[in-house]
Amino acid sequence: MQTQTNESRRNFMKMAAMAGGGFVLGFNWLESEAAAVSMAVPAQALTFNSYLSISPQGIITILSPNPEVGQGIKTAFPIIVAEELDADWTKVVVEQAPLDTKKFERQVAGGSGSIPHSWKRLRVAGATARQMLVEAAAKRWNVPATTCTTDKGFVLHQASNRKVSYGELAAEAAQIPVPTDVKLKDSKDFKLIGSTVKNVDNPPILTGKPLFGLDFYREGMLFGMLQRPAFGYKAKAITNAATVKKMPGILDVMLVNNGVAVVGKSTWQVQKAKSALQVEWEKTDTLENSADHNRILSELLDSSSAMVRRQDGDVKTAFANAAKVVKAEYQCPFLPHSPMEPMNFFAHVRSGANGVESAELVGPTQTPELARNETAKLLGIAPDKVTVELTRMGGGFGRRLKADYVVEAVQVSKLMNAPVKLIWTREDDMTGGSYRPAVRYRFEAALDAQNNLIGYKLRGVGINAGNPTREDNFPAGSVENLLIDSVEHKSPITTGAWRAPITNFLAFAEQSFLDEVAQAAGKDPVQFRLELLDRAKQKPTGAIKYDIDRMRGVIELAAEKAGWGKKKDVAQGFSVYFSHRSYVAQVGEVVVQKGKPVLQKVYAAADCGVVINQSGARQQVTGCIVDGIGHAMYGQLTFKDGATEQKNFGEYRLIRMNEIPNVEVHFVKNDIEPTGLGEPALPPAGAAIANAIFKATGKRLRNQPFVEEDALKRVS
């Protein structure tokens, strides 16, 4: 594989690191080609885009710009560079970069897009450095560069039995002209990529070193917390402000946005003062209850104002002529994100004689640029006057895509004219968050006399859900007559992206309904899906925006590994889904123990292109499945008079250790460039276990959480 660099767009610069004779290779994240750099300045003084450095001791350092939220990006990025560089992995280190929109592009943790975005850039950076090191060695030995090879941080010349380390060659490599045509490895030659590598943050995590936002401490900083209103209210007055201000360690109490902020010298003092607050709340909007939500969603299913998302063929005629019609409705509740680390952020707003001059931000965010821009807008200063330092996140799942908690810290810091770390309690996180929207779906399928699927209808209705459908996903394209539309209800309850947005529940509903249709047609669920894919390939209807062969591949792999249909002692359920450019099929296995269905095992087959790190990839798939199962089985957030009825984990049920099934993960091997993996394995999880529970009990699960359904009660 050859990569050409266009001279007019080429961002390669070369600099010799005079401090210690080190060699620094930087690369441009804004282009598909990396930028190699070597200049006569110390590495720490370089101002080009994200860089790779090689010290005289052979240490390779890469500055990682993307936020680390547990997806393993700080491990995966250097693996890619080290692979092309043929580096000694034990000498590779990675450092977290601050926000820098001039040097980096897409400093975001979301959408499972970090690796797809950076794959080629990182490879070219490593390959360019390797070629320059080889040419430096060849020049030293006076041999053709083509006769030299590399391995684990050394350039080798087998004919003369000579070798030299990268560190020893660094200064000489800095003098080599930067190549404009570098050869990338063939995937069959990968040594690190596709292997099992431990997370680079494991040592500091295991030894308790500061990594997360809650760990951050600055001498002299204050601590703040907010009392937030229920949805549909705002703070009108603090009736005991004077009393609270006299409490130990408390410096001030103030109205901020719709709530009340308490600032003091320690988290414990602030938390005690917050609990003592007496606030007069003023109603500003409709106070919705969960009973209202259920009624609203049901009514919207019959709305005459639905927005058509996709329409193929003549749906009305297909259903009028159907030999059999299958109908089903599915509903999901609001869900909080529930990351183990609640929201928190440090802000230091610095003011001068002419007002606010700058702001410093430090903390866990999935969107540092948004945090910076919202801060700049609030303070009325230029974005380049705001710095953002990233900490590792103790979970995010989409909640930290927003910047509301950052802005709160900025507001309090400005009012106090001091550095402030704002901390949310678990109760704050659950009651004042941005939730997964509540959604309801109605499906209808038309079968002809030969039990062929000739018509398909889906209506999605949601509360602050936007478009609750994915109209171009399977089975669209395989059904000649298809209608998908949606309706939305606006509410004061804040919603937002929740891991695998929309598809986290839609996949359960779609894949459960397809099983119902397969049953009505008298067909095996796996074979039924394969038949639909065959139809999509041989006689497609409308646009097909998924890869038929890749979806077929994971279906067949999952069925094979699970021994689909060959086991007599377990009930199996199947599900498959495409999201974030990847394909995942799952088989859930359920047994009945003491009269109740118990999930024992889940087989997963994933096609995410080239797997960077087997360890990280398996953890992502397993984590997605556990997350998907846990929330489908137990998760539910309900409202009364605009307030959540669940305040903490005592009322909000999460999956427990003894409820986690054995998960067996398999990857499709191919040379496709990496696609997403942090989210795609979550959507199919709910249907895999729901369909298995149906096999075991004969009862369908159509509403989440499953624990409230009859199917999970004692089986007679």
XYZ file of C-alpha atoms in Angstrom, residues 127-380:
254
model
C 5.757 4.685 8.555
C 7.400 8.003 7.706
C 9.572 7.954 10.804
C 10.534 4.339 10.131
C 11.625 5.103 6.569
C 13.737 8.061 7.682
C 15.412 5.919 10.343
C 16.130 3.197 7.775
C 17.676 5.704 5.368
C 19.823 7.146 8.171
C 21.137 3.684 9.022
C 21.748 2.848 5.370
C 23.722 6.053 4.963
C 25.798 5.288 8.078
C 26.612 1.784 6.798
C 26.890 2.815 3.149
C 24.408 0.158 2.027
C 21.162 0.377 0.010
C 18.172 1.214 2.196
C 16.287 -1.642 0.550
C 18.662 -4.101 2.241
C 17.745 -2.864 5.707
C 14.859 -4.033 7.873
C 13.439 -2.978 11.222
C 12.293 -4.745 14.355
C 11.393 -3.599 17.881
C 13.158 -0.250 17.760
C 16.199 -1.315 15.737
C 17.307 -1.010 12.123
C 18.931 -4.243 10.963
C 21.313 -5.159 8.138
C 21.299 -8.919 8.072
C 23.963 -9.292 5.369
C 26.600 -7.687 7.611
C 24.962 -8.718 10.903
C 24.706 -5.113 12.068
C 21.951 -3.304 13.946
C 21.452 0.120 15.496
C 18.717 1.423 17.803
C 16.278 4.138 16.852
C 17.571 6.291 19.686
C 21.147 6.112 18.358
C 19.883 7.072 14.889
C 17.614 9.936 16.000
C 19.994 12.806 15.282
C 21.067 11.372 11.898
C 17.469 10.638 10.915
C 16.668 14.292 11.549
C 18.918 15.216 8.630
C 17.230 12.889 6.116
C 14.864 14.530 3.624
C 11.261 13.742 4.558
C 9.898 11.145 2.116
C 6.802 12.014 0.124
C 5.954 8.401 -0.635
C 5.876 5.944 2.256
C 4.907 2.306 2.231
C 2.399 1.132 4.808
C 2.452 -2.411 6.111
C 0.264 -5.124 4.700
C -2.146 -6.276 7.393
C -0.635 -9.779 7.293
C 2.600 -8.277 8.629
C 1.022 -6.599 11.658
C 2.685 -7.497 14.961
C 1.025 -5.159 17.459
C -2.226 -4.382 15.702
C -4.608 -7.231 16.410
C -2.658 -8.461 19.436
C -3.595 -8.170 23.115
C -2.121 -5.057 24.755
C -2.744 -3.814 28.295
C -4.290 -0.375 28.711
C -1.585 2.252 29.202
C -3.561 3.808 32.073
C -3.754 0.565 34.049
C -0.760 1.306 36.339
C -1.936 4.762 37.501
C -5.521 3.520 37.862
C -4.484 0.514 39.935
C -2.129 2.553 42.115
C -4.635 5.348 42.692
C -2.716 8.123 40.979
C -4.706 11.223 39.938
C -6.283 10.745 36.515
C -9.960 11.634 36.740
C -11.723 14.948 37.103
C -12.620 14.258 40.727
C -8.904 13.718 41.415
C -7.922 17.183 40.237
C -6.848 19.579 42.946
C -5.370 23.085 42.813
C -4.023 24.741 45.942
C -6.363 27.541 46.982
C -9.354 26.419 44.929
C -12.870 26.571 46.341
C -15.576 23.925 46.102
C -19.086 24.470 44.834
C -22.356 22.539 44.562
C -25.752 23.434 43.151
C -29.279 22.779 44.345
C -31.248 22.317 41.117
C -35.020 22.522 40.681
C -37.371 19.902 39.315
C -38.151 20.243 35.614
C -40.639 23.064 35.159
C -39.412 25.120 38.136
C -36.794 27.762 38.902
C -35.404 29.169 42.132
C -37.244 32.287 43.277
C -35.590 32.966 46.619
C -33.335 31.461 49.299
C -35.257 31.764 52.543
C -32.375 30.876 54.887
C -29.357 32.241 53.008
C -27.977 34.117 56.014
C -28.092 31.010 58.195
C -26.386 28.813 55.594
C -23.610 31.373 55.081
C -22.741 31.103 58.766
C -22.147 27.361 58.536
C -18.485 26.218 58.920
C -16.386 26.721 55.815
C -19.144 28.313 53.741
C -18.177 31.460 51.821
C -21.297 32.289 49.822
C -24.758 31.197 48.661
C -26.125 32.555 45.389
C -28.722 32.124 42.674
C -27.210 30.583 39.514
C -29.344 29.898 36.461
C -32.510 28.250 37.810
C -30.847 26.892 40.927
C -28.823 27.821 43.999
C -25.047 27.518 44.375
C -23.178 26.979 47.633
C -19.426 27.692 47.755
C -17.023 26.769 50.519
C -13.665 25.376 51.548
C -14.372 21.618 51.364
C -16.795 19.263 49.684
C -18.158 17.979 52.985
C -18.863 21.470 54.308
C -20.500 22.477 51.039
C -22.602 19.316 50.883
C -23.886 19.843 54.442
C -24.777 23.447 53.629
C -26.514 22.421 50.424
C -28.664 19.961 52.374
C -29.620 22.746 54.787
C -30.833 25.096 52.030
C -34.439 26.224 52.081
C -35.414 27.404 48.607
C -38.655 28.867 47.324
C -39.299 27.400 43.882
C -41.373 29.052 41.168
C -43.288 27.076 38.541
C -42.287 27.942 34.959
C -43.623 25.099 32.811
C -45.854 22.057 32.662
C -45.092 19.485 35.339
C -45.223 16.156 33.576
C -45.633 12.784 35.260
C -44.768 9.332 33.962
C -48.482 8.569 33.664
C -48.746 11.580 31.344
C -45.793 10.337 29.313
C -47.385 6.932 28.757
C -50.654 8.517 27.721
C -48.949 11.005 25.396
C -46.895 8.334 23.653
C -49.953 6.148 23.118
C -51.927 9.051 21.681
C -49.107 10.037 19.334
C -49.157 6.585 17.753
C -52.507 7.568 16.246
C -51.450 11.100 15.290
C -52.348 12.338 11.815
C -49.324 14.653 11.697
C -46.512 12.138 11.497
C -43.403 13.011 9.484
C -42.666 10.462 6.768
C -39.027 9.341 6.996
C -39.069 6.749 4.216
C -41.695 5.320 1.899
C -41.145 2.559 -0.671
C -43.754 0.958 -2.908
C -47.517 0.819 -2.258
C -47.907 0.067 1.427
C -51.672 0.521 1.531
C -52.294 -2.062 -1.189
C -49.790 -4.518 0.292
C -51.595 -4.545 3.631
C -55.023 -4.662 1.995
C -53.997 -7.796 0.093
C -52.085 -9.451 2.954
C -52.945 -12.997 3.972
C -51.723 -12.216 7.483
C -50.850 -9.025 9.392
C -48.585 -8.960 12.454
C -48.737 -5.989 14.866
C -46.785 -5.112 17.998
C -45.918 -2.097 20.147
C -42.780 -1.537 22.216
C -42.027 1.135 24.789
C -38.951 2.326 26.678
C -38.635 4.755 29.611
C -36.325 7.671 30.258
C -32.879 6.598 31.461
C -30.083 8.519 33.204
C -26.499 7.998 32.042
C -25.281 6.972 35.498
C -21.503 7.222 34.961
C -19.532 6.113 38.005
C -17.919 9.554 38.161
C -20.616 12.243 38.577
C -20.289 15.530 36.699
C -17.531 17.840 37.898
C -15.288 20.552 36.496
C -12.664 23.068 37.572
C -12.863 26.650 36.345
C -10.709 29.676 37.022
C -12.035 32.892 35.515
C -9.379 35.595 35.656
C -10.462 39.219 35.585
C -8.495 42.428 35.203
C -9.125 46.135 35.152
C -11.128 45.796 31.945
C -13.223 42.824 33.020
C -12.748 39.119 32.283
C -9.433 38.435 30.573
C -9.177 34.630 30.408
C -10.453 31.344 31.762
C -8.806 28.048 32.601
C -10.840 24.838 32.490
C -9.779 21.394 33.737
C -11.941 18.295 33.849
C -13.732 15.406 32.148
C -15.517 16.325 28.928
C -16.304 14.462 25.728
C -16.449 17.748 23.804
C -13.692 20.105 24.994
C -14.218 22.517 22.110
C -17.881 22.944 23.053
C -16.857 23.576 26.663
C -14.418 26.233 25.510
C -16.864 27.913 23.127
C -19.721 27.981 25.641
C -17.380 29.471 28.227
C -16.136 32.130 25.807
C -19.717 33.012 24.867
C -20.777 33.319 28.494
C -17.797 35.476 29.468
C -17.794 37.580 26.304
